[in-house]
């Protein structure tokens, strides 16, 4: 089933808990202290919190139906998971050419350059029932629903 | 339905995927004149062309070259003919003639034959040790030549994308490179002077010499081995390897002397069909709509080839889809400096507004070009984070009057955009580039 994360900016408080949980989830140890203080390459969050004045919202890959990053990827590293419909990056294949960054209209792919250069983006928390950003948002500013 | 696809790269592969989305039954045959590659006895049947410089520079191994996996053709039930050139089109009989005279009848044909390296007039091109650089075989031949001839010095003719990528690979192999460029700077087709200067300085720091406003007129060689080149101004440079990378042009060999219309490339309509019914073209060999310049021209980049191949595939399989057009863009990392250039990057003429910030010392440069308050071009050097948002604004031709002053701010993001547009974006109705 294709899951989608919906953004409700009216509810976002800008607390950035999603960012913290995302980083920890994508660390090797999944331990918050080690993730922030002892891992190499340092994990980075795959969610972006934008904030200006009273407005804020959390944004991550939209797993676009017609995804420009899939077309731009020169190595074939970016692919759509047949089962979940998620757009994922095969980090082994990725060479860090940043073609995907050039075309993602949401600006939600980051460069991860501490170790091998790879594109870093939301993977909907592979294996989790609900993505951790959604699970840990105290105010339901991001919600996960199966696609209508 | 019999589909025949000439070309097994970005355009052809995207077309296979699109055809199979709509038509599970039709017969698909794909032809490529490039050979199968064997890695530890395992055959690889396609590869990513832009990766050849990574292969030469030993940043990527042969087993990482394939763009789609081994099972791709089996899963999509495609008959693949490799190492065989299509030599003729017989439009009346609707068949493609292959070298060796095999004939392939088709109901729908896609020509995705890519580009050909431009060969300039230089004396002594057959000296040995002279290569172009667009195919996997080129990378492997260059590698072998370097090994057997213990190459220490090379000349790269052309300071465009391919020339610089080749240069970088050679420098990885500890070869001293001199680039000879006809224009007054590198990457003159996509960069402005400031962006070029950042890359030129970085190349210089790495020990690469750049000669501009000049060109190679002759290659001197002995015993099947280049020894040096002579420039237009008479200067001599010693080198045992010469890479010629002055550009690529659409490969239209196959349609010459047929009624299929061409300009520089094969001309196609909004459905990627040529002027002949049932014959389509996509990728570097064709000339499709440039969304920004509002004219047809070849845009020889990977994303455009995939997009065109996909749309052509849909139309061939009967799902009518219109091609929205593409525009020039590229993301290239050189000397460890990431760069992205999109659209009109150095406008000439009236009516343009340019916003920029330039920090030469730290190799950081950002430039936004606006026309009638719409973003039409951008350059990012070093700081490329979130560049795609600008590409999106260009593609959607969004009026930027209300947020122009935020465009270059550190914290520029979707939050800087009008709420309506932002909501439209995140609602998931994304049009595709
Ligand atoms: C070194 C290098 C680096 C590049 N880097 C980038 C980059 O960073 N970003 C980017 O966007 N683009 C890059 N490009 C450009 C990109 O590779 C092309 O735009 C893309 O490959 C075009 O795909 P295509 O399917 O149109 O044709 P091609 O990839 O050129 O493939 C053509 C296909 O047609 C086949 N063919 C041709 N003629 C015949 C015939 N007569 N009979 C049978 N088969 C035939 C060939 O075998 C091949 O399978 C780079 C190119 C090079 C060479
Ligand atoms: S990375 Fe960007 S372009 Fe790719 S699917 Fe996610 S939101 Fe869409
Ligand atoms: S950075 Fe990686 S995922 Fe992105 S386009 Fe390049 S190879 Fe593909």
Coordinates of C-alpha atoms and ligand atoms in Angstrom, one line a residue:
Chain A
X1 CA 0.0 0.0 0.0
X2 CA 1.3 3.4 -0.8
X3 CA 1.7 5.6 2.2
X4 CA 2.0 9.3 2.1
X5 CA 3.0 11.9 4.6
X6 CA 0.7 14.9 4.7
X7 CA 1.9 18.3 6.0
X8 CA -0.4 20.4 8.2
X9 CA 1.6 23.6 8.6
X10 CA -1.1 25.2 10.8
X11 CA -0.2 22.7 13.5
X12 CA 3.5 22.8 13.3
X13 CA 5.2 24.5 16.3
X14 CA 8.7 24.4 15.0
X15 CA 9.9 22.2 17.9
X16 CA 12.1 20.1 15.5
X17 CA 11.4 16.8 17.4
X18 CA 10.9 15.2 14.0
X19 CA 14.4 16.2 13.0
X20 CA 15.9 14.6 16.1
X21 CA 14.0 11.4 15.7
X22 CA 14.7 11.2 12.0
X23 CA 18.5 11.5 12.6
X24 CA 18.5 8.9 15.3
X25 CA 16.4 6.5 13.2
X26 CA 18.9 6.8 10.4
X27 CA 22.0 6.4 12.6
X28 CA 23.8 3.1 12.9
X29 CA 23.3 2.7 16.7
X30 CA 19.8 4.2 16.9
X31 CA 21.0 5.7 20.2
X32 CA 20.5 9.4 20.5
X33 CA 23.7 10.1 22.4
X34 CA 25.9 8.0 20.1
X35 CA 24.1 9.3 17.0
X36 CA 24.8 12.9 17.9
X37 CA 28.2 12.4 19.5
X38 CA 30.1 9.4 18.3
X39 CA 29.2 8.1 14.9
X40 CA 31.2 8.5 11.7
X41 CA 29.9 9.4 9.2
X42 CA 27.6 11.6 11.2
X43 CA 24.0 10.8 10.5
X44 CA 22.0 13.7 9.1
X45 CA 18.2 14.2 9.3
X46 CA 16.2 13.6 6.2
X47 CA 13.5 16.0 7.1
X48 CA 13.8 19.8 6.8
X49 CA 12.0 22.1 9.2
X50 CA 11.4 25.5 7.6
X51 CA 10.6 28.4 9.8
X52 CA 9.8 32.1 9.3
X53 CA 8.1 34.3 11.9
X54 CA 5.1 32.4 13.1
X55 CA 5.0 29.9 10.3
X56 CA 6.8 26.7 10.3
X57 CA 6.5 23.2 8.7
X58 CA 8.4 20.0 8.4
X59 CA 9.1 18.8 4.9
X60 CA 10.4 15.6 3.5
X61 CA 10.5 13.7 0.2
X62 CA 7.0 13.7 -1.3
X63 CA 7.7 10.4 -3.1
X64 CA 6.3 12.1 -6.2
X65 CA 4.1 10.0 -8.5
X66 CA 6.0 11.5 -11.5
X67 CA 9.3 11.9 -9.7
X68 CA 11.9 14.2 -11.4
X69 CA 14.7 12.7 -9.4
X70 CA 14.1 9.3 -10.9
X71 CA 14.6 10.7 -14.4
X72 CA 17.6 12.7 -13.6
X73 CA 19.6 10.1 -11.8
X74 CA 22.4 9.1 -14.1
X75 CA 23.4 5.9 -12.3
X76 CA 20.0 4.3 -11.7
X77 CA 20.6 4.6 -7.9
X78 CA 17.3 6.4 -7.4
X79 CA 14.5 3.9 -7.8
X80 CA 10.9 3.3 -6.8
X81 CA 10.2 0.5 -4.5
X82 CA 7.7 -1.7 -6.2
X83 CA 5.9 -2.7 -3.0
X84 CA 5.6 0.6 -1.1
X85 CA 5.8 3.1 -4.0
X86 CA 8.5 4.9 -2.0
X87 CA 11.3 6.6 -3.9
X88 CA 14.6 5.3 -2.5
X89 CA 18.3 5.8 -3.1
X90 CA 20.5 2.8 -3.4
X91 CA 23.5 4.2 -1.6
X92 CA 25.8 1.6 -2.9
X93 CA 25.1 2.7 -6.5
X94 CA 24.9 6.5 -5.8
X95 CA 28.0 8.5 -6.8
X96 CA 27.0 11.9 -5.4
X97 CA 26.6 13.7 -8.7
X98 CA 23.7 15.7 -7.3
X99 CA 21.6 15.6 -10.5
X100 CA 18.7 14.7 -8.2
X101 CA 19.3 17.8 -6.0
X102 CA 19.2 19.9 -9.2
X103 CA 15.6 18.7 -10.0
X104 CA 13.8 18.0 -6.8
X105 CA 11.3 20.9 -6.6
X106 CA 11.0 20.5 -2.8
X107 CA 14.7 20.7 -2.1
X108 CA 14.5 17.7 0.2
X109 CA 17.6 15.8 -0.9
X110 CA 20.8 16.6 1.0
X111 CA 24.4 15.9 0.3
X112 CA 25.9 13.4 2.7
X113 CA 29.6 13.9 2.2
X114 CA 31.3 12.8 5.4
X115 CA 31.9 9.3 4.2
X116 CA 31.3 8.1 0.6
X117 CA 29.3 10.9 -1.1
X118 CA 25.7 9.9 -1.3
X119 CA 22.3 11.6 -1.7
X120 CA 20.4 11.5 1.5
X121 CA 16.6 11.6 1.6
X122 CA 13.5 10.4 3.3
X123 CA 12.9 6.6 3.0
X124 CA 9.6 6.6 4.8
X125 CA 11.5 4.7 7.6
X126 CA 11.9 1.4 5.8
X127 CA 10.6 -1.4 8.0
X128 CA 8.6 0.8 10.4
X129 CA 4.9 0.8 10.5
X130 CA 4.7 4.6 10.7
X131 CA 7.6 6.9 9.9
X132 CA 9.2 8.2 13.1
X133 CA 8.7 11.9 12.3
X134 CA 5.0 11.2 12.2
X135 CA 5.0 9.0 15.2
X136 CA 6.8 11.5 17.3
X137 CA 5.2 14.8 16.3
X138 CA 3.4 16.0 19.4
X139 CA 0.8 18.0 17.5
X140 CA 0.0 16.0 14.4
X141 CA 1.6 18.5 12.1
X142 CA 2.7 15.7 9.9
X143 CA 0.4 12.7 9.4
X144 CA 0.7 9.5 7.5
X145 CA -2.2 8.1 5.5
X146 CA -2.6 5.5 3.0
X147 CA -3.0 7.0 -0.4
X148 CA -6.6 7.8 -1.3
Chain B
X1 CA 2.4 -4.9 -32.0
X2 CA 6.1 -5.0 -32.8
X3 CA 8.2 -2.2 -31.2
X4 CA 11.7 -1.7 -32.4
X5 CA 14.0 0.6 -30.4
X6 CA 17.4 1.7 -31.7
X7 CA 19.5 2.7 -28.7
X8 CA 19.9 0.9 -25.4
X9 CA 20.8 3.9 -23.2
X10 CA 18.8 6.6 -21.4
X11 CA 16.2 7.2 -24.1
X12 CA 15.8 3.6 -25.1
X13 CA 15.5 2.2 -21.6
X14 CA 13.0 4.8 -20.5
X15 CA 10.9 3.9 -23.6
X16 CA 11.0 0.2 -22.6
X17 CA 9.6 1.0 -19.2
X18 CA 6.9 3.3 -20.6
X19 CA 5.8 0.8 -23.3
X20 CA 5.5 -2.0 -20.7
X21 CA 3.4 0.1 -18.4
X22 CA 0.8 0.3 -21.1
X23 CA 1.3 -2.8 -23.2
X24 CA 2.2 -6.0 -21.5
X25 CA 2.0 -8.1 -24.7
X26 CA 3.6 -6.4 -27.6
X27 CA 7.0 -7.6 -28.8
X28 CA 9.9 -5.2 -28.0
X29 CA 13.3 -5.5 -29.7
X30 CA 16.2 -3.2 -28.7
X31 CA 19.3 -2.7 -30.8
X32 CA 22.6 -1.3 -29.8
X33 CA 25.9 -1.2 -31.6
X34 CA 27.8 -1.3 -28.3
X35 CA 29.0 -4.7 -27.0
X36 CA 28.2 -6.6 -23.9
X37 CA 30.7 -6.2 -21.1
X38 CA 31.8 -9.0 -18.9
X39 CA 32.6 -8.5 -15.3
X40 CA 34.0 -11.6 -13.6
X41 CA 32.3 -13.7 -16.2
X42 CA 28.9 -12.0 -15.7
X43 CA 27.5 -10.1 -18.7
X44 CA 26.4 -6.5 -18.3
X45 CA 24.0 -5.3 -20.9
X46 CA 23.7 -1.6 -20.4
X47 CA 25.7 1.1 -18.7
X48 CA 25.5 4.7 -17.5
X49 CA 27.3 6.8 -20.1
X50 CA 28.2 9.7 -17.7
X51 CA 30.0 7.2 -15.5
X52 CA 32.8 6.5 -18.0
X53 CA 34.9 9.3 -16.5
X54 CA 34.5 7.8 -13.1
X55 CA 35.5 4.4 -14.5
X56 CA 38.6 5.9 -16.1
X57 CA 39.5 7.8 -12.9
X58 CA 39.0 4.6 -10.9
X59 CA 36.3 6.1 -8.8
X60 CA 33.8 3.4 -9.9
X61 CA 34.5 -0.2 -10.8
X62 CA 33.1 -1.9 -13.8
X63 CA 30.5 -3.8 -11.9
X64 CA 28.9 -0.5 -10.8
X65 CA 28.5 0.7 -14.4
X66 CA 25.1 -0.8 -15.3
X67 CA 22.1 1.6 -15.2
X68 CA 19.5 -1.2 -15.0
X69 CA 20.2 -4.7 -13.6
X70 CA 20.7 -7.9 -15.4
X71 CA 17.0 -9.0 -15.1
X72 CA 15.7 -5.9 -16.7
X73 CA 15.3 -7.3 -20.2
X74 CA 13.9 -10.6 -19.0
X75 CA 11.4 -8.9 -16.6
X76 CA 10.2 -6.7 -19.4
X77 CA 10.4 -9.4 -22.0
X78 CA 12.7 -7.5 -24.4
X79 CA 14.7 -9.1 -27.2
X80 CA 18.1 -7.4 -27.0
X81 CA 20.4 -7.3 -30.0
X82 CA 23.9 -6.0 -28.9
X83 CA 27.0 -5.3 -30.9
X84 CA 25.1 -4.8 -34.1
X85 CA 24.6 -1.7 -36.0
X86 CA 21.4 -0.6 -37.6
X87 CA 22.5 0.5 -41.0
X88 CA 19.4 1.4 -42.9
X89 CA 15.7 2.3 -42.6
X90 CA 13.3 0.9 -45.1
X91 CA 10.3 3.1 -44.5
X92 CA 8.1 1.6 -47.2
X93 CA 8.5 -1.9 -45.8
X94 CA 8.6 -0.6 -42.3
X95 CA 11.8 -2.4 -41.4
X96 CA 15.2 -1.7 -39.9
X97 CA 18.2 -3.3 -41.7
X98 CA 21.0 -4.4 -39.4
X99 CA 24.7 -5.0 -40.3
X100 CA 24.9 -8.5 -41.7
X101 CA 21.6 -7.9 -43.4
X102 CA 19.1 -9.1 -40.8
X103 CA 15.9 -7.2 -41.2
X104 CA 13.6 -6.2 -38.4
X105 CA 10.0 -5.3 -39.3
X106 CA 8.3 -2.9 -37.0
X107 CA 4.9 -1.3 -36.3
X108 CA 6.4 1.4 -34.2
X109 CA 10.0 2.5 -34.3
X110 CA 12.0 4.6 -31.8
X111 CA 15.3 6.2 -32.8
X112 CA 17.3 6.9 -29.6
X113 CA 20.7 6.7 -31.2
X114 CA 22.3 9.4 -29.0
X115 CA 25.1 11.7 -29.9
X116 CA 28.4 11.5 -31.9
X117 CA 31.6 13.2 -30.9
X118 CA 32.4 16.1 -33.1
X119 CA 35.8 15.6 -34.8
X120 CA 37.6 18.8 -35.6
X121 CA 40.0 19.2 -38.4
X122 CA 43.3 18.4 -36.9
X123 CA 46.3 17.0 -38.8
X124 CA 47.6 13.7 -37.5
X125 CA 44.4 12.5 -35.9
X126 CA 45.5 8.9 -36.7
X127 CA 48.8 9.2 -34.9
X128 CA 47.8 6.7 -32.2
X129 CA 47.1 7.8 -28.7
X130 CA 44.2 10.0 -29.9
X131 CA 40.8 9.3 -28.5
X132 CA 37.3 10.7 -28.2
X133 CA 35.5 10.1 -24.9
X134 CA 31.8 9.2 -25.1
X135 CA 31.7 5.4 -24.8
X136 CA 32.6 2.8 -22.3
X137 CA 35.0 1.3 -24.9
X138 CA 36.8 4.7 -25.1
X139 CA 37.4 4.6 -21.3
X140 CA 38.8 1.1 -21.5
X141 CA 40.9 1.8 -24.6
X142 CA 42.4 4.9 -23.0
X143 CA 43.1 3.0 -19.8
X144 CA 44.9 0.3 -21.8
X145 CA 46.9 2.8 -23.8
X146 CA 47.9 4.6 -20.6
X147 CA 49.1 1.4 -19.1
X148 CA 51.1 0.1 -22.1
X149 CA 52.6 3.5 -22.9
X150 CA 53.2 4.7 -19.4
X151 CA 51.5 8.0 -20.2
X152 CA 52.7 10.9 -18.0
X153 CA 51.4 13.9 -20.0
X154 CA 48.1 14.4 -21.9
X155 CA 46.4 17.1 -23.8
X156 CA 42.7 17.5 -23.7
X157 CA 41.2 19.4 -26.6
X158 CA 38.0 21.2 -25.4
X159 CA 37.2 22.6 -21.9
X160 CA 33.5 21.6 -21.9
X161 CA 31.8 19.1 -19.6
X162 CA 33.3 16.0 -21.2
X163 CA 36.7 17.5 -21.6
X164 CA 36.8 18.5 -17.9
X165 CA 35.5 15.1 -16.8
X166 CA 38.2 13.4 -18.8
X167 CA 40.8 15.8 -17.3
X168 CA 39.7 15.0 -13.8
X169 CA 39.9 11.3 -14.4
X170 CA 43.4 11.6 -15.9
X171 CA 44.6 13.7 -13.0
X172 CA 43.3 10.9 -10.7
X173 CA 45.7 8.7 -12.6
X174 CA 48.6 11.2 -11.8
X175 CA 48.8 12.3 -15.4
X176 CA 49.7 16.0 -16.1
X177 CA 47.0 17.5 -18.2
X178 CA 47.0 20.6 -20.5
X179 CA 43.5 21.7 -21.6
X180 CA 43.3 23.6 -24.9
X181 CA 40.1 25.5 -25.3
X182 CA 38.9 27.6 -28.2
X183 CA 36.7 30.0 -26.1
X184 CA 38.1 32.3 -23.5
X185 CA 37.2 30.0 -20.6
X186 CA 36.1 26.6 -19.6
X187 CA 32.4 25.5 -19.6
X188 CA 31.5 28.5 -21.7
X189 CA 28.3 26.9 -22.9
X190 CA 26.7 26.7 -19.4
X191 CA 28.7 29.0 -17.1
X192 CA 29.3 32.7 -16.9
X193 CA 32.8 34.1 -16.3
X194 CA 32.7 34.1 -12.6
X195 CA 31.6 30.5 -12.3
X196 CA 34.2 29.5 -14.9
X197 CA 36.9 31.3 -13.0
X198 CA 36.2 29.4 -9.8
X199 CA 36.7 26.1 -11.6
X200 CA 39.8 27.4 -13.5
X201 CA 41.4 28.4 -10.3
X202 CA 40.7 25.0 -8.7
X203 CA 42.1 23.2 -11.8
X204 CA 45.2 25.4 -11.6
X205 CA 45.7 24.5 -7.9
X206 CA 45.6 20.9 -8.8
X207 CA 48.4 21.4 -11.3
X208 CA 46.3 21.4 -14.5
X209 CA 47.3 23.9 -17.2
X210 CA 44.7 25.7 -19.2
X211 CA 45.3 27.4 -22.5
X212 CA 42.4 29.4 -23.8
X213 CA 41.6 31.2 -27.1
X214 CA 43.6 28.6 -28.8
X215 CA 43.3 25.2 -30.5
X216 CA 45.3 22.2 -31.6
X217 CA 46.1 22.2 -35.4
X218 CA 48.4 19.2 -35.5
X219 CA 49.2 16.1 -33.6
X220 CA 52.8 14.8 -34.0
X221 CA 53.4 11.1 -33.4
X222 CA 55.8 8.3 -34.0
X223 CA 55.3 4.5 -34.1
X224 CA 51.5 4.7 -33.4
X225 CA 52.1 6.9 -30.5
X226 CA 51.4 10.6 -30.1
X227 CA 54.4 12.7 -29.0
X228 CA 52.9 16.2 -28.8
X229 CA 50.6 18.7 -30.3
X230 CA 51.1 22.0 -32.1
X231 CA 48.7 24.9 -31.4
X232 CA 47.3 27.5 -33.7
X233 CA 49.9 30.0 -32.4
X234 CA 52.7 27.6 -33.1
X235 CA 53.3 26.6 -29.5
X236 CA 54.3 23.0 -29.0
X237 CA 53.2 20.8 -26.1
X238 CA 54.5 17.4 -25.5
X239 CA 52.0 14.7 -24.7
X240 CA 51.6 11.0 -25.5
X241 CA 47.8 11.0 -25.1
X242 CA 45.4 13.4 -26.7
X243 CA 41.7 13.4 -25.9
X244 CA 39.5 15.2 -28.3
X245 CA 36.3 16.5 -26.6
X246 CA 35.1 19.5 -28.5
X247 CA 31.4 18.6 -28.3
X248 CA 28.8 16.1 -29.4
X249 CA 26.2 16.4 -32.1
X250 CA 23.0 14.4 -32.7
X251 CA 23.6 11.1 -34.4
X252 CA 21.4 11.3 -37.5
X253 CA 23.3 9.0 -39.7
X254 CA 20.5 6.5 -40.0
X255 CA 17.9 9.0 -41.2
X256 CA 20.0 10.7 -43.8
X257 CA 18.6 10.2 -47.2
X258 CA 15.2 9.3 -45.8
X259 CA 12.1 11.5 -45.8
X260 CA 12.5 11.9 -42.0
X261 CA 13.1 15.6 -41.3
X262 CA 16.1 16.8 -39.5
X263 CA 17.7 20.1 -38.5
X264 CA 20.7 19.6 -36.3
X265 CA 18.9 16.6 -34.8
X266 CA 15.8 14.6 -35.8
X267 CA 12.8 16.8 -35.6
X268 CA 9.9 15.6 -33.5
X269 CA 6.5 17.0 -32.5
X270 CA 5.0 17.4 -29.1
X271 CA 4.4 13.6 -29.0
X272 CA 8.0 12.8 -29.9
X273 CA 6.9 11.6 -33.3
X274 CA 8.9 12.5 -36.4
X275 CA 7.2 13.7 -39.5
X276 CA 6.7 10.0 -40.5
X277 CA 3.9 8.3 -38.7
X278 CA 4.9 5.6 -36.3
X279 CA 8.5 6.7 -36.2
X280 CA 9.6 8.4 -33.0
X281 CA 12.9 9.9 -31.8
X282 CA 14.2 10.7 -28.3
X283 CA 17.3 11.7 -26.5
X284 CA 20.6 13.2 -27.8
X285 CA 19.7 12.5 -31.4
X286 CA 16.6 14.5 -31.5
X287 CA 15.5 18.1 -31.4
X288 CA 12.5 18.6 -29.2
X289 CA 11.0 21.7 -27.5
X290 CA 13.1 23.9 -25.3
X291 CA 10.6 25.1 -22.7
X292 CA 12.5 28.3 -22.0
X293 CA 13.7 29.4 -25.4
X294 CA 10.4 28.2 -26.9
X295 CA 12.1 26.7 -29.9
X296 CA 13.2 23.2 -30.9
X297 CA 16.8 22.4 -30.3
X298 CA 18.9 19.4 -29.1
X299 CA 19.3 19.3 -25.3
X300 CA 21.9 16.6 -24.8
X301 CA 21.5 15.7 -21.1
X302 CA 20.5 12.6 -19.4
X303 CA 17.2 13.8 -17.8
X304 CA 15.9 15.1 -21.1
X305 CA 16.7 11.8 -22.8
X306 CA 14.9 9.8 -20.1
X307 CA 11.9 12.1 -20.2
X308 CA 11.7 12.0 -24.0
X309 CA 12.2 8.3 -24.1
X310 CA 9.4 7.8 -21.6
X311 CA 6.9 10.1 -23.4
X312 CA 7.8 8.5 -26.8
X313 CA 7.2 5.1 -25.3
X314 CA 3.8 6.0 -24.0
X315 CA 2.7 7.4 -27.3
X316 CA 4.1 4.4 -29.2
X317 CA 2.0 2.2 -26.9
X318 CA -1.1 4.3 -27.6
X319 CA -1.3 6.3 -24.3
X320 CA -1.3 9.8 -25.7
X321 CA 1.0 12.0 -23.6
X322 CA 2.4 15.4 -24.5
X323 CA 6.0 16.4 -24.0
X324 CA 6.1 19.5 -21.9
X325 CA 9.6 20.5 -23.0
X326 CA 12.9 20.5 -21.2
X327 CA 15.6 23.0 -20.7
X328 CA 19.4 23.0 -20.3
X329 CA 20.7 22.0 -16.9
X330 CA 23.5 20.2 -15.4
X331 CA 25.1 19.2 -12.1
X332 CA 28.8 18.6 -12.3
X333 CA 31.3 18.3 -9.5
X334 CA 34.8 19.3 -10.5
X335 CA 37.9 19.4 -8.3
X336 CA 35.6 18.6 -5.4
X337 CA 33.5 21.7 -6.1
X338 CA 29.8 20.9 -6.7
X339 CA 28.2 23.1 -9.3
X340 CA 24.7 23.3 -10.8
X341 CA 23.6 25.4 -13.7
X342 CA 20.1 25.7 -15.0
X343 CA 18.4 27.5 -17.9
X344 CA 19.7 30.9 -19.1
X345 CA 22.8 31.5 -17.1
X346 CA 24.4 34.4 -18.9
X347 CA 21.6 36.3 -20.6
X348 CA 22.3 38.8 -23.3
X349 CA 20.0 41.6 -24.3
X350 CA 17.5 43.6 -22.4
X351 CA 14.8 42.8 -19.9
X352 CA 16.9 40.6 -17.6
X353 CA 17.6 41.1 -13.9
X354 CA 20.5 39.4 -12.2
X355 CA 20.9 38.7 -8.5
X356 CA 24.2 37.3 -7.3
X357 CA 26.6 36.8 -4.5
X358 CA 30.2 35.9 -5.2
X359 CA 32.8 34.8 -2.7
X360 CA 35.8 34.0 -4.8
X361 CA 38.0 33.1 -1.8
X362 CA 35.8 30.3 -0.7
X363 CA 34.7 29.3 -4.2
X364 CA 31.1 30.2 -3.5
X365 CA 28.9 31.7 -6.2
X366 CA 25.2 32.0 -6.6
X367 CA 23.4 33.7 -9.4
X368 CA 19.7 34.0 -10.3
X369 CA 18.6 35.3 -13.6
X370 CA 15.1 36.8 -13.9
X371 CA 13.1 38.0 -16.9
X372 CA 9.8 39.7 -16.4
X373 CA 10.0 38.7 -12.8
X374 CA 10.3 35.0 -13.6
X375 CA 13.3 33.0 -12.8
X376 CA 14.8 31.8 -16.1
X377 CA 18.3 30.7 -15.0
X378 CA 20.6 30.0 -12.1
X379 CA 24.1 29.0 -11.3
X380 CA 25.3 27.5 -8.0
X381 CA 28.9 26.8 -7.1
X382 CA 29.8 25.1 -3.9
X383 CA 26.5 25.9 -2.2
X384 CA 24.0 23.8 -4.2
X385 CA 21.7 22.9 -1.3
X386 CA 18.0 23.1 -2.4
X387 CA 18.9 24.1 -5.9
X388 CA 15.9 22.1 -7.2
X389 CA 13.5 24.6 -5.8
X390 CA 14.8 27.2 -8.3
X391 CA 14.6 24.6 -11.1
X392 CA 11.0 24.1 -10.1
X393 CA 10.3 27.9 -10.3
X394 CA 11.9 28.0 -13.7
X395 CA 9.9 25.1 -15.0
X396 CA 6.6 26.3 -13.6
X397 CA 7.3 29.9 -14.8
X398 CA 6.3 31.2 -11.4
X399 CA 5.9 35.0 -10.9
X400 CA 8.6 35.8 -8.4
X401 CA 7.8 39.5 -7.9
X402 CA 6.6 39.1 -4.4
X403 CA 9.5 37.1 -3.1
X404 CA 12.4 38.2 -5.3
X405 CA 14.4 39.7 -2.4
X406 CA 14.4 36.3 -0.7
X407 CA 15.8 34.3 -3.6
X408 CA 19.4 34.6 -2.5
X409 CA 18.9 34.5 1.2
X410 CA 20.5 31.7 3.3
X411 CA 17.2 30.5 4.5
X412 CA 15.4 30.5 1.2
X413 CA 12.9 27.7 1.0
X414 CA 9.4 26.7 0.2
X415 CA 8.4 29.0 3.1
X416 CA 9.6 32.0 1.1
X417 CA 7.1 31.1 -1.7
X418 CA 3.5 32.4 -1.9
X419 CA 1.3 30.2 0.3
X420 CA -0.9 29.2 -2.6
X421 CA 2.0 27.9 -4.7
X422 CA 3.5 26.1 -1.7
X423 CA 0.2 24.4 -0.9
X424 CA -0.2 23.4 -4.6
X425 CA 3.3 21.9 -4.5
X426 CA 3.0 19.9 -1.3
X427 CA -0.4 18.7 -2.2
X428 CA 1.5 16.4 -4.5
X429 CA 0.3 17.7 -7.8
X430 CA 3.8 18.1 -9.1
X431 CA 4.2 18.6 -12.8
X432 CA 7.3 16.9 -14.0
X433 CA 10.4 18.4 -15.5
Ligands
LIG1 C1 31.6 11.6 -20.4 C2 30.2 12.0 -20.4 C3 29.7 12.6 -19.2 C4 28.3 13.0 -19.2 N1 27.8 13.5 -18.0 C5 26.6 13.9 -18.0 C6 26.0 14.4 -16.8 O1 26.7 14.6 -15.8 N2 24.7 14.8 -16.8 C7 23.9 14.7 -17.9 O2 22.7 15.0 -17.8 N3 24.4 14.2 -19.0 C8 25.7 13.8 -19.1 N4 26.2 13.3 -20.3 C9 25.3 13.2 -21.4 C10 24.4 11.9 -21.4 O3 25.2 10.8 -21.3 C11 23.5 11.8 -22.6 O4 22.7 12.9 -22.7 C12 22.7 10.6 -22.6 O5 23.5 9.4 -22.6 C13 21.8 10.5 -23.9 O6 21.1 9.3 -23.9 P1 20.5 8.7 -25.3 O7 19.7 7.5 -24.9 O8 19.9 9.8 -26.1 O9 21.8 8.3 -26.2 P2 23.2 7.6 -25.8 O10 23.4 7.5 -24.4 O11 24.2 8.3 -26.6 O12 23.0 6.1 -26.4 C14 22.8 5.8 -27.8 C15 22.5 4.4 -28.0 O13 22.2 4.2 -29.4 C16 22.9 3.1 -29.8 N5 23.2 3.3 -31.3 C17 23.5 4.5 -31.9 N6 23.5 4.3 -33.2 C18 23.2 3.1 -33.5 C19 23.1 2.3 -34.7 N7 23.2 2.8 -35.9 N8 22.7 1.0 -34.5 C20 22.5 0.4 -33.3 N9 22.6 1.1 -32.2 C21 23.0 2.4 -32.2 C22 24.2 3.1 -29.0 O14 24.7 1.8 -29.0 C23 23.6 3.4 -27.6 O15 23.0 2.3 -27.0 C24 27.5 12.8 -20.3 C25 28.0 12.3 -21.5 C26 29.4 11.9 -21.5 C27 29.9 11.2 -22.8
LIG2 S1 13.3 13.5 -3.8 FE1 12.1 15.2 -4.5 S2 11.7 14.8 -6.7 FE2 12.3 12.8 -5.7 S3 10.4 11.9 -5.1 FE3 11.1 13.0 -3.3 S4 10.2 15.0 -3.5 FE4 9.9 14.0 -5.5
LIG3 S1 23.5 11.9 -6.3 FE1 23.1 9.6 -6.3 S2 20.9 9.4 -6.3 FE2 21.3 11.5 -6.9 S3 21.3 11.6 -9.1 FE3 23.5 11.2 -8.5 S4 23.7 9.0 -8.4 FE4 21.5 9.4 -8.5

